[in-house]
Short mmCIF file of C-alpha atoms in Angstrom, two decimals:
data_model
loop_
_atom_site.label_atom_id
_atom_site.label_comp_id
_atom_site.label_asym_id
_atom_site.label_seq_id
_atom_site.Cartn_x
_atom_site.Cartn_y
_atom_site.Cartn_z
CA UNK A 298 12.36 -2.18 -42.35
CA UNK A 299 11.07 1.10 -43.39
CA UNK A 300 7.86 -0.62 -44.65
CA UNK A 301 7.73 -1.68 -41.01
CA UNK A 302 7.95 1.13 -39.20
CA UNK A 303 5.51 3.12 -41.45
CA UNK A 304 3.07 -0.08 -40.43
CA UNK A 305 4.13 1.11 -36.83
CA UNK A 306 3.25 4.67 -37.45
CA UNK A 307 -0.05 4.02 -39.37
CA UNK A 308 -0.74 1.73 -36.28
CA UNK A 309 -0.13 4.36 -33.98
CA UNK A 310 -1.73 7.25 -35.86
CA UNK A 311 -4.87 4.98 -36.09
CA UNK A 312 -4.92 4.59 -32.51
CA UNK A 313 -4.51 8.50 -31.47
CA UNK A 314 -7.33 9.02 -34.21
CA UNK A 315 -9.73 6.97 -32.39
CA UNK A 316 -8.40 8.30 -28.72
CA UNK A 317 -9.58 11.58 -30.05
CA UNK A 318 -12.84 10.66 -31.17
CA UNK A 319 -13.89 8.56 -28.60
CA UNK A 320 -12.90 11.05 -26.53
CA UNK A 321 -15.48 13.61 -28.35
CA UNK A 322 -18.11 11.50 -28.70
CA UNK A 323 -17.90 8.35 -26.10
CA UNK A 324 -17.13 4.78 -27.31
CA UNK A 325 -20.74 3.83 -28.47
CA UNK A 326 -21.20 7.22 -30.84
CA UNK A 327 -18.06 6.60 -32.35
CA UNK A 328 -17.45 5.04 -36.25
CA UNK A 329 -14.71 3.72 -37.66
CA UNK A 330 -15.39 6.55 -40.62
CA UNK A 331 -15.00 9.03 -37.90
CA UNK A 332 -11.57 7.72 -37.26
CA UNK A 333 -10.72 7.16 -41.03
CA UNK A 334 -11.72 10.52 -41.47
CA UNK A 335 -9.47 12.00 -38.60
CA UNK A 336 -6.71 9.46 -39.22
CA UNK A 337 -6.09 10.17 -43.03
CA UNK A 338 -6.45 6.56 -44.19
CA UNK A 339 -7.98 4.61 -46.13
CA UNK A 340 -10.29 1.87 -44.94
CA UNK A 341 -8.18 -0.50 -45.99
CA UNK A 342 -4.79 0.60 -44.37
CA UNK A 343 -7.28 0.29 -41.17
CA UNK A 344 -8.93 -2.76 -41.69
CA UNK A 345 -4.92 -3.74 -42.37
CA UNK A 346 -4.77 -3.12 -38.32
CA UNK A 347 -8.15 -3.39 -36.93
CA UNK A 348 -10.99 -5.80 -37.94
CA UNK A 349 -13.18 -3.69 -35.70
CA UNK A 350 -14.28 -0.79 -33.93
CA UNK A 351 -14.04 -3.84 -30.89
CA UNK A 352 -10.55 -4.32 -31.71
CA UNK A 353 -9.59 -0.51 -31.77
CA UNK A 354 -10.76 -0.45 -28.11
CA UNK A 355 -9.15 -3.64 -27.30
CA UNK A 356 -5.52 -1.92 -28.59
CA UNK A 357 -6.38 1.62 -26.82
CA UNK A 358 -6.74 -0.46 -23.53
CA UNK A 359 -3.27 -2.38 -23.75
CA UNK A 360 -1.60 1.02 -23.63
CA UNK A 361 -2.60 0.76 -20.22
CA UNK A 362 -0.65 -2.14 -19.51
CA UNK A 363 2.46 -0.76 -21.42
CA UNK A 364 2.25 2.23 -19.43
CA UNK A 365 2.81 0.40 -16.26
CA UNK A 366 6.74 0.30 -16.05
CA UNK A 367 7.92 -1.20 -12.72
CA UNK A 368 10.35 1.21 -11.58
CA UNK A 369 13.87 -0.59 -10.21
CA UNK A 370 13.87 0.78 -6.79
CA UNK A 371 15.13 -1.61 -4.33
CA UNK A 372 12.77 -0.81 -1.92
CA UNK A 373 9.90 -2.36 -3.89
CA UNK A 374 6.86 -0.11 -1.51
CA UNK A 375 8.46 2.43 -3.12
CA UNK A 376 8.73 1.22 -7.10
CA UNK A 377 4.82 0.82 -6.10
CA UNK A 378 4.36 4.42 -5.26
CA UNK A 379 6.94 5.56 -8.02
CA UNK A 380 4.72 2.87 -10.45
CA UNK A 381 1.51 5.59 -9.69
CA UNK A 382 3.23 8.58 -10.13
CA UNK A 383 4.58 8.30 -13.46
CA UNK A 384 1.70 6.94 -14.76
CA UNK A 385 -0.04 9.53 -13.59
CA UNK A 386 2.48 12.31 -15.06
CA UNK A 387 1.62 10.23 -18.25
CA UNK A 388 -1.87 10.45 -18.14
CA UNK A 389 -0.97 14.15 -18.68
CA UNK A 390 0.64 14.26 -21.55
CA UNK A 391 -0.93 11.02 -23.45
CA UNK A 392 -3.79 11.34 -25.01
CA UNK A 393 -3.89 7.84 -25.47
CA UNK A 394 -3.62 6.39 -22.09
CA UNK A 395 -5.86 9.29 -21.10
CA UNK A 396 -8.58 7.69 -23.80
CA UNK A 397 -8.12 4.17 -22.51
CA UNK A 398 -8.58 5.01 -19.20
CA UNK A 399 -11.67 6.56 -20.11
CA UNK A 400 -12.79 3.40 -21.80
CA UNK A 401 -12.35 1.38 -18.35
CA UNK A 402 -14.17 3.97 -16.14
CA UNK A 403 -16.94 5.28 -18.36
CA UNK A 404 -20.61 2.66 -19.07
CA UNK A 405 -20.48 1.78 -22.96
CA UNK A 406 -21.31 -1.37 -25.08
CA UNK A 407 -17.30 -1.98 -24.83
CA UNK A 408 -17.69 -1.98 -20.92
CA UNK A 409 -17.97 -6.05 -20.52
CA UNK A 410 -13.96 -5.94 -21.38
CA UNK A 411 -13.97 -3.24 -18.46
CA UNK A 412 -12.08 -5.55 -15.92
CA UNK A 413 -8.83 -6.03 -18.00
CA UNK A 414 -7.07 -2.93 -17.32
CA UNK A 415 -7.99 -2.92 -13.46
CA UNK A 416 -6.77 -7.04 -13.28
CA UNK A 417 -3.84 -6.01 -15.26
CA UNK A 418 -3.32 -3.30 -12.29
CA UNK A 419 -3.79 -5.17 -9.47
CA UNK A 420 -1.53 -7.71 -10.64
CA UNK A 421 1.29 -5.59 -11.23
CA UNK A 422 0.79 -4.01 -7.84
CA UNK A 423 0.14 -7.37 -5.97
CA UNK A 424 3.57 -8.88 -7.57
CA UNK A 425 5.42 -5.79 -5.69
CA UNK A 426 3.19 -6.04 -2.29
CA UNK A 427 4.39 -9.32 -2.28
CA UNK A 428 8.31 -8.47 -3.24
CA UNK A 429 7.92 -5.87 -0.57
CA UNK A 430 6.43 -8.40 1.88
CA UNK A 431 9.65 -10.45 1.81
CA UNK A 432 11.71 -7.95 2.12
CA UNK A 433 9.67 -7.09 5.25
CA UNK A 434 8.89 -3.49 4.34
CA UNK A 435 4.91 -4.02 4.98
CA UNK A 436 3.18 -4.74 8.65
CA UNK A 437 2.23 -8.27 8.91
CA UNK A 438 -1.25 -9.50 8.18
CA UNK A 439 -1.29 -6.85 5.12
CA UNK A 440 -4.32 -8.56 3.01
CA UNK A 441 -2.24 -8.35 -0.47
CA UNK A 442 -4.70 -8.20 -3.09
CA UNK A 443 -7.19 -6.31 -1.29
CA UNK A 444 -4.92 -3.55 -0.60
CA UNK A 445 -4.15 -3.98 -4.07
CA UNK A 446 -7.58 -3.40 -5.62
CA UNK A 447 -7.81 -0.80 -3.14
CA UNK A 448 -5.01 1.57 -4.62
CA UNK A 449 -6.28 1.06 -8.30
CA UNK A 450 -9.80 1.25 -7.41
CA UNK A 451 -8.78 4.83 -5.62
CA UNK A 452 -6.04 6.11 -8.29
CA UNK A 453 -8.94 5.31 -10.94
CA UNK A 454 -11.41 7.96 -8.48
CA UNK A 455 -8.31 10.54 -7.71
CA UNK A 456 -7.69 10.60 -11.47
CA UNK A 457 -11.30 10.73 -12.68
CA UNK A 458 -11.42 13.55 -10.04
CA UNK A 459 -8.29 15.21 -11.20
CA UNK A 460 -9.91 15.25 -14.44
CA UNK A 461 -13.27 17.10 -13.43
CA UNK A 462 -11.27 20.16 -11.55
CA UNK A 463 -8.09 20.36 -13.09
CA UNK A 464 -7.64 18.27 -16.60
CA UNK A 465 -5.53 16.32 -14.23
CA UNK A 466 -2.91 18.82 -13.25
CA UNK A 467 -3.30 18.23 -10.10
CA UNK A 468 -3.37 14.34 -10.15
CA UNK A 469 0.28 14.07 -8.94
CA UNK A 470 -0.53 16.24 -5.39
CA UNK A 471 -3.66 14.29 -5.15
CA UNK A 472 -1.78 10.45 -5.99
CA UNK A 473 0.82 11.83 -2.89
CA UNK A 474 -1.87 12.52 -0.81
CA UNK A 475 -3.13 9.30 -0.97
CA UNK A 476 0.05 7.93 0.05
CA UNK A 477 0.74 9.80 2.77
CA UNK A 478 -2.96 8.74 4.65
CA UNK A 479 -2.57 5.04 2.90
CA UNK A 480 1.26 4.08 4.49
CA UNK A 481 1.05 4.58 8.31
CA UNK A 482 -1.61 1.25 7.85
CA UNK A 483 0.44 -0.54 5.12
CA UNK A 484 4.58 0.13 5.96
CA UNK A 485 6.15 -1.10 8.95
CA UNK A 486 7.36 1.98 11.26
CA UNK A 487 11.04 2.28 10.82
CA UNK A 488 10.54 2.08 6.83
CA UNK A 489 7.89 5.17 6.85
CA UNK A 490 10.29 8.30 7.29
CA UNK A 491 12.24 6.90 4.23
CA UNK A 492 9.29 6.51 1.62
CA UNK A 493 8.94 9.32 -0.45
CA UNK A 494 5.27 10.31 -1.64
CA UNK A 495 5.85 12.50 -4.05
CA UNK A 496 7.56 12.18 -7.74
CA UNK A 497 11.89 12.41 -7.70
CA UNK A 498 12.38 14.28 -10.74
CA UNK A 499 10.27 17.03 -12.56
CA UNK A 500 7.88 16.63 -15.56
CA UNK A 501 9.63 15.28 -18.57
CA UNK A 502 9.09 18.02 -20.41
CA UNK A 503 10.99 20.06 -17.95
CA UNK A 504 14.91 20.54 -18.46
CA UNK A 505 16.86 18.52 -15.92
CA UNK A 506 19.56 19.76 -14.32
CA UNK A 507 22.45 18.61 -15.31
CA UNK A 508 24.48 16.25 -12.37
CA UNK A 509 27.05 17.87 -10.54
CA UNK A 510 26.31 21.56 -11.49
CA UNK A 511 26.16 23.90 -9.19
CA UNK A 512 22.64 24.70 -7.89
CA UNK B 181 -52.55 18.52 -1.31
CA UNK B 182 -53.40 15.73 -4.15
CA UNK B 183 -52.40 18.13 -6.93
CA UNK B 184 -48.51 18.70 -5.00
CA UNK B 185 -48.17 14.88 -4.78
CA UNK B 186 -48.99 14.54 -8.01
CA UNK B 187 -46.17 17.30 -9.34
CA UNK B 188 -44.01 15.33 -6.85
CA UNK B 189 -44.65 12.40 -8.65
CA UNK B 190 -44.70 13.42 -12.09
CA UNK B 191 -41.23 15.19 -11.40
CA UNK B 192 -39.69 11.44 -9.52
CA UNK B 193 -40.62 10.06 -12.83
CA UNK B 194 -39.19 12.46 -15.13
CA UNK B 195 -35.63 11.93 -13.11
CA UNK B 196 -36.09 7.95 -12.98
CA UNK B 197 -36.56 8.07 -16.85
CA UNK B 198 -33.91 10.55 -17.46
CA UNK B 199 -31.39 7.95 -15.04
CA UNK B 200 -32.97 5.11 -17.36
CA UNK B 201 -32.01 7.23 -20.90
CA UNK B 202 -28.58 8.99 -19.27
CA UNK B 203 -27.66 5.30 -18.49
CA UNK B 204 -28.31 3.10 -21.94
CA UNK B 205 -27.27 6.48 -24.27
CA UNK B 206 -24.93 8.68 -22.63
CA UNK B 207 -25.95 11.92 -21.52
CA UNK B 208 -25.02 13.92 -25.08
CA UNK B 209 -26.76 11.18 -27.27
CA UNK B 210 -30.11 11.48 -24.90
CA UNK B 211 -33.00 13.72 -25.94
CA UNK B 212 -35.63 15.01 -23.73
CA UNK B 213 -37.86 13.14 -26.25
CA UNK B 214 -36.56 10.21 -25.33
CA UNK B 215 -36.91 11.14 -21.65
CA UNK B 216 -40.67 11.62 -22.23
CA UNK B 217 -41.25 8.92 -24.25
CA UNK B 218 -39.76 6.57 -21.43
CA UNK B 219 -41.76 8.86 -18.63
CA UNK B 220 -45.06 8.78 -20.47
CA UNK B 221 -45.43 12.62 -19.80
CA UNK B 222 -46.45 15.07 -22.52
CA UNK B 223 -43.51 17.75 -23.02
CA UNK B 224 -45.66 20.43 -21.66
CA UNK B 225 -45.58 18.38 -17.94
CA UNK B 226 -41.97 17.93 -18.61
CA UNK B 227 -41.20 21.78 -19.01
CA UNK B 228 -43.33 22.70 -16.15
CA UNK B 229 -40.83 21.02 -13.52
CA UNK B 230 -37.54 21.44 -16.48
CA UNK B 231 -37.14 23.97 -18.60
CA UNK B 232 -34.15 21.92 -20.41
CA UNK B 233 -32.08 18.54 -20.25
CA UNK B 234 -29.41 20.44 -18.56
CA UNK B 235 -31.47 21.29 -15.71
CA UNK B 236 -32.57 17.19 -15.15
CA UNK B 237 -29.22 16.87 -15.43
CA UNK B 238 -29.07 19.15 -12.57
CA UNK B 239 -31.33 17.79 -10.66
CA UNK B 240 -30.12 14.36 -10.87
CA UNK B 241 -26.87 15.58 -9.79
CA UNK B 242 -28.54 16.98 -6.54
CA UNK B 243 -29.84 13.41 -6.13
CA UNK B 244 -26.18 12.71 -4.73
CA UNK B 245 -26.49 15.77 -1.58
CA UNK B 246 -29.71 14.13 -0.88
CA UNK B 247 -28.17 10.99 -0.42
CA UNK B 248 -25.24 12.97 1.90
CA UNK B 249 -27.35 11.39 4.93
CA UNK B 250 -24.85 12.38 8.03
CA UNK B 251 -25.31 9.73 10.21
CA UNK B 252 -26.36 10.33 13.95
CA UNK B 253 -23.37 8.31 15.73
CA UNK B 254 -21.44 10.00 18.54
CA UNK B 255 -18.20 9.14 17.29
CA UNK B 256 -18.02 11.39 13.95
CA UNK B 257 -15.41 9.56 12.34
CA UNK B 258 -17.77 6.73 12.84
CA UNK B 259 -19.57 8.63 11.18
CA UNK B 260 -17.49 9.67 8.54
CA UNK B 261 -17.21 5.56 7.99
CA UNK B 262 -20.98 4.89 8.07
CA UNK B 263 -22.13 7.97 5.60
CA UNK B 264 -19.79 5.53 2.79
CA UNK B 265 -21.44 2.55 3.67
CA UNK B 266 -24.82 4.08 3.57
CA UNK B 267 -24.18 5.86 0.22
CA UNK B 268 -22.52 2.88 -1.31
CA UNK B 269 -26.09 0.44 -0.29
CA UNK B 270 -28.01 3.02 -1.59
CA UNK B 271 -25.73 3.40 -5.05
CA UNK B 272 -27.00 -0.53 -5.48
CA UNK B 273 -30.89 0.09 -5.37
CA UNK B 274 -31.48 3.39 -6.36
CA UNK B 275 -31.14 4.18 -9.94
CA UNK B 276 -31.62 7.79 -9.70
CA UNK B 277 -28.36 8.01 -7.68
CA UNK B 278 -26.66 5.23 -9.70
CA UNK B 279 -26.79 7.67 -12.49
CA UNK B 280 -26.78 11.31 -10.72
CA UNK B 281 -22.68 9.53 -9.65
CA UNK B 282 -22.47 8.39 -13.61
CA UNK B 283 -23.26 11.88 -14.64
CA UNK B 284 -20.13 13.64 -12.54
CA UNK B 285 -17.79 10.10 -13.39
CA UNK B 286 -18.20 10.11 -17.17
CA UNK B 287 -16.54 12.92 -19.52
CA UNK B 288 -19.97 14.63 -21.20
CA UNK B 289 -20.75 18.36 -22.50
CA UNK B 290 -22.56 18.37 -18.87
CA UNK B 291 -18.80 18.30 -17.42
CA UNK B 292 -18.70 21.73 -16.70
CA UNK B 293 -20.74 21.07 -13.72
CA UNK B 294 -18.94 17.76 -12.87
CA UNK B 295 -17.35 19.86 -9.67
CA UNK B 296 -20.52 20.30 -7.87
CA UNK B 297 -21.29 16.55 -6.46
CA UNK B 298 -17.54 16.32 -5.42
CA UNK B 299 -17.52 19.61 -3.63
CA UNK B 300 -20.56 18.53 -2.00
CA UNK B 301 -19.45 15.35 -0.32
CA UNK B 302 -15.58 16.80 0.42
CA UNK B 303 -17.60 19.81 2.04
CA UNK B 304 -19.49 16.89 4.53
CA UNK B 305 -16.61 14.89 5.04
CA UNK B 306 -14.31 17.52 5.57
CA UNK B 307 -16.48 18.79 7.99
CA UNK B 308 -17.27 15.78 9.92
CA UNK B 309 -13.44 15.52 10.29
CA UNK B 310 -13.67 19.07 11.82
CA UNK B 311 -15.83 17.42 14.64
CA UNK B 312 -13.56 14.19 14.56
CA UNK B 313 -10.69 16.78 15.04
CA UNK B 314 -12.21 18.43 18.11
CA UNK B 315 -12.90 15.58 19.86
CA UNK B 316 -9.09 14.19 19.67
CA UNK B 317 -10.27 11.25 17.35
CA UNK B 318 -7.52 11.89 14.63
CA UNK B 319 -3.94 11.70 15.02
CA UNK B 320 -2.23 15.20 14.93
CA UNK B 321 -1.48 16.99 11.95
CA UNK B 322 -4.32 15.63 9.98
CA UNK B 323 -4.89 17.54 6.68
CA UNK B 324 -8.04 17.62 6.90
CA UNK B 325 -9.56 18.68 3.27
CA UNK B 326 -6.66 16.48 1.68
CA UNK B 327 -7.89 13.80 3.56
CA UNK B 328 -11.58 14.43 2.76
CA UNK B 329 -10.97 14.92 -1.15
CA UNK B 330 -8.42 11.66 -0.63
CA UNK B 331 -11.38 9.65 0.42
CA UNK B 332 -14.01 11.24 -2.09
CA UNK B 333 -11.69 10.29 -4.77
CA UNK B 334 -11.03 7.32 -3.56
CA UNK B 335 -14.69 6.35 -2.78
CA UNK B 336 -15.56 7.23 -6.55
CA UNK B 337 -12.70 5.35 -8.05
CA UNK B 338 -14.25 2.31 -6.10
CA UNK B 339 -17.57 2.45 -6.94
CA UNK B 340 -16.64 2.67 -10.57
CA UNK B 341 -14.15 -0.71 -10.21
CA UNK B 342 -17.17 -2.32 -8.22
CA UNK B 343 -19.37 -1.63 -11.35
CA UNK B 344 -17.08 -3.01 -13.63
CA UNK B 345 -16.90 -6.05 -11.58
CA UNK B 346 -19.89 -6.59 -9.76
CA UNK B 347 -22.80 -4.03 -10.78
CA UNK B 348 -21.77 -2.79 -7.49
CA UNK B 349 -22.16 -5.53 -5.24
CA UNK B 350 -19.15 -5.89 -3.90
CA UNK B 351 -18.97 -2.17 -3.23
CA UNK B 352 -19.34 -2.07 0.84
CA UNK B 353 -16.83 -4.80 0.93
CA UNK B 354 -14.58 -2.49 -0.87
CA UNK B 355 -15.67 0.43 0.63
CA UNK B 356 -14.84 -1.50 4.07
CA UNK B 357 -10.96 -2.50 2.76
CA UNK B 358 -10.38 1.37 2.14
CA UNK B 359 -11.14 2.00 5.72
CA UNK B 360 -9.33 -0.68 7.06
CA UNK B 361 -6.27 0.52 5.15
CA UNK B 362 -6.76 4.52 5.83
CA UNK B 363 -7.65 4.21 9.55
CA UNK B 364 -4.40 3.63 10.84
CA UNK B 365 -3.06 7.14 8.86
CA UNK B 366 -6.01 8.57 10.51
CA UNK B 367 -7.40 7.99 13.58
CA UNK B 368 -6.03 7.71 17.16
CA UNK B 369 -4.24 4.65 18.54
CA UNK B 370 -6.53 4.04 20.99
CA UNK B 371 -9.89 4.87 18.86
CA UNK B 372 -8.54 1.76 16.18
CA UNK B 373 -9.66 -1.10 17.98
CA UNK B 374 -13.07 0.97 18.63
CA UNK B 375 -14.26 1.95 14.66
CA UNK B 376 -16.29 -0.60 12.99
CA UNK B 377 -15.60 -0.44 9.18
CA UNK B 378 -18.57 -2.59 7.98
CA UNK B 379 -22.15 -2.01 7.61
CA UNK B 380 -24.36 -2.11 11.24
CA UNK B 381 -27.19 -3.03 10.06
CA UNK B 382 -28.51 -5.34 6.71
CA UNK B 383 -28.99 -3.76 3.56
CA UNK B 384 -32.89 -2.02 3.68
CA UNK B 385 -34.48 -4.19 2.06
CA UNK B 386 -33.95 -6.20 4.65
CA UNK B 387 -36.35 -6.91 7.86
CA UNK B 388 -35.08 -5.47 10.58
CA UNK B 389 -35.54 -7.42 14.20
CA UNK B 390 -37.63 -5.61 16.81
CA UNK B 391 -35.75 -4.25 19.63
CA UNK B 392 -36.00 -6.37 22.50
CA UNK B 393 -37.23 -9.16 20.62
CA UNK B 394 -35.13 -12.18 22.11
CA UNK B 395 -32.38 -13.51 19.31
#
C-alpha cells in the first residue's frame, strides 16, 4: 500500500515537473533531463512511469479529461454551464491542467495528438445537450454537436485570453459572459430567468460559510 | 520610387521568413540568424528595417490590425459578422497573419505584448456595435465591450480548434455556427431573419463573375 501510493506521488511529482518546464520552455525545447532535474528522480524512477517525453504529454493531457466532473444538477443546461466554471476556477489554481491546456492550444511536434482533449470536450458537453434536449430545456432544431464544438472552441479563446491580460483571473467573468450572449439562442424562454451564469459558491480556497449561520 | 519598392519588399520578406521560423521553432528558440538565413538578406538589410527580433515580432503582430478590414455593409452588425469571415479566409492563405495570431495565442517571452492584437480587434468590434447600437440593431441592454471581448475570445479559441483539426479549413464554418448561436442574444427580433452568417462571396482565390454577366 504505502509502496503504492509513493508510486502515486512519484507519478504525480513527475507530472508537475514536466508542467513546469514545458511551461518555461514549450513542449519541443523540453528534455526529459530537464524534468529529472526539476523532479528529483532518477531516470529510472521515470522511465518506471514514462517511456517517453511522448508519453509525459500524453498523461499531462488526460488531466484534462479528469478535470471535467459533470456536476449533478438536475437541470442538465445548467451542470453544462456549472461543468465550465469549475474547470475554469481550476485552471487557476492547477498548474497542471493549466500545462495541458497549453499543450492542446499551442503548435509543437506533440500537436498531431492536439484533437483529444477538444473530442474529449465536446463529448462530455454533447452527452448533456442531449440530456437537456429531453428534458426540453433547449429550443428545438439546436444543432447538438455544433453548438458543442462551439462552447469548447470559445472557452479554449476566453481562457487563452484570460491568460494574456489577467493570468486567468478573470476567466470566470469572461466564461459568464459568454453565457449570458450564448443562452437567449440555445434555452427555451421560460427556462432562461432560472439559469444562473455565474459560479454558486466562492473559490475553494475561500472559507465557506457555514449553513444556517447568521449572515 | 524603385529603391522604396525594393525596402518594401525586402521588409515583406523579412516578416514572411520570420512567420516561416516563429512557426517551425517557437518564437524564444528562433534567432534572427535563422530569420536571415531563411530571407536571404545580409544582417545589415535586416537591421535597417529591425533593429531586433522583438520588433519583427512587433511588426508581425501589426499584421493582425491590417487585416481589421471593416467591411463597407450598411447593416454594421453585418458587418461585425463579415469582418470574422473575412479575417478567418485570410488566416488560411496568408502566413504572415497565420503567425502574427500564433504569436499573441502561444505563451512566449514576447507575451508581454500579447494584449495589443486583442485590444485591437475588441476596440473594432466594440465599436462597430456602437453603430449597431445606434441604429436599433441590438436588443436592449447589450454590454457592449463584454460582448465584443466575448466574441474576440471566442473567435481565437476557434481558430485555434480549427487548426488542430483542419489547418483551418473548417474555420468559416465554425466561425458561421458561433454566429448562428450568438445572434439570437444579440440582435433584434426582426433583424434575425435578415443577417447572413456565411461568407458572400468565394474565398479570393476564387474568380469572381462579372456583374451583369447572365448566370
Amino acid at each position: 500500500m504505502a509502496r503504492q501510493e509513493r508510486g502515486i506521488r512519484s507519478r504525480r511529482s513527475i507530472l508537475e515537473a514536466a508542467a513546469d518546464v514545458f511551461g518555461e520552455r514549450g513542449y519541443d525545447a523540453a528534455s526529459t533531463n530537464d524534468i529529472l532535474a526539476r523532479a528529483g528522480l532518477t531516470r529510472g524512477a521515470l522511465y518506471h512511469h514514462f517511456p517517453s517525453k511522448e508519453a509525459i504529454a500524453t498523461a499531462l493531457v488526460e488531466a484534462q479529461s479528469e478535470a471535467l466532473v459533470v456536476p449533478d444538477h438536475p437541470v442538465r443546461l445548467q451542470a453544462v454551464i456549472d461543468l465550465t466554471l469549475t474547470f475554469s476556477r481550476r485552471l487557476q489554481t492547477d498548474a497542471v491542467l493549466r500545462a495541458s491546456v497549453r499543450l492542446a492550444v499551442e503548435q509543437s511536434s506533440f500537436a498531431a495528438s492536439a484533437q483529444r482533449p477538444y473530442n474529449q470536450s465536446v463529448a462530455v458537453i454533447e452527452d448533456l445537450l442531449g440530456q437537456a434536449e429531453k428534458q426540453g430545456e433547449l429550443l428545438p432544431g439546436t444543432d447538438l454537436p455544433e453548438v458543442a464544438a462551439t462552447v469548447v472552441g470559445a472557452f479554449t479563446g476566453l481562457q487563452v485570453m484570460s491568460q494574456a491580460y489577467s493570468n486567468r483571473r478573470d476567466l470566470p467573468a469572461r466564461v459568464s459572459a459568454l453565457w449570458r450572449l450564448v443562452l437567449p439562442g440555445l434555452a427555451v424562454p421560460g427556462l432562461l430567468p432560472r439559469l444562473r451564469t455565474s459560479a454558486p459558491v466562492e473559490p475553494v480556497e475561500a472559507v465557506e460559510p457555514v449553513e444556517g449561520a447568521p449572515s
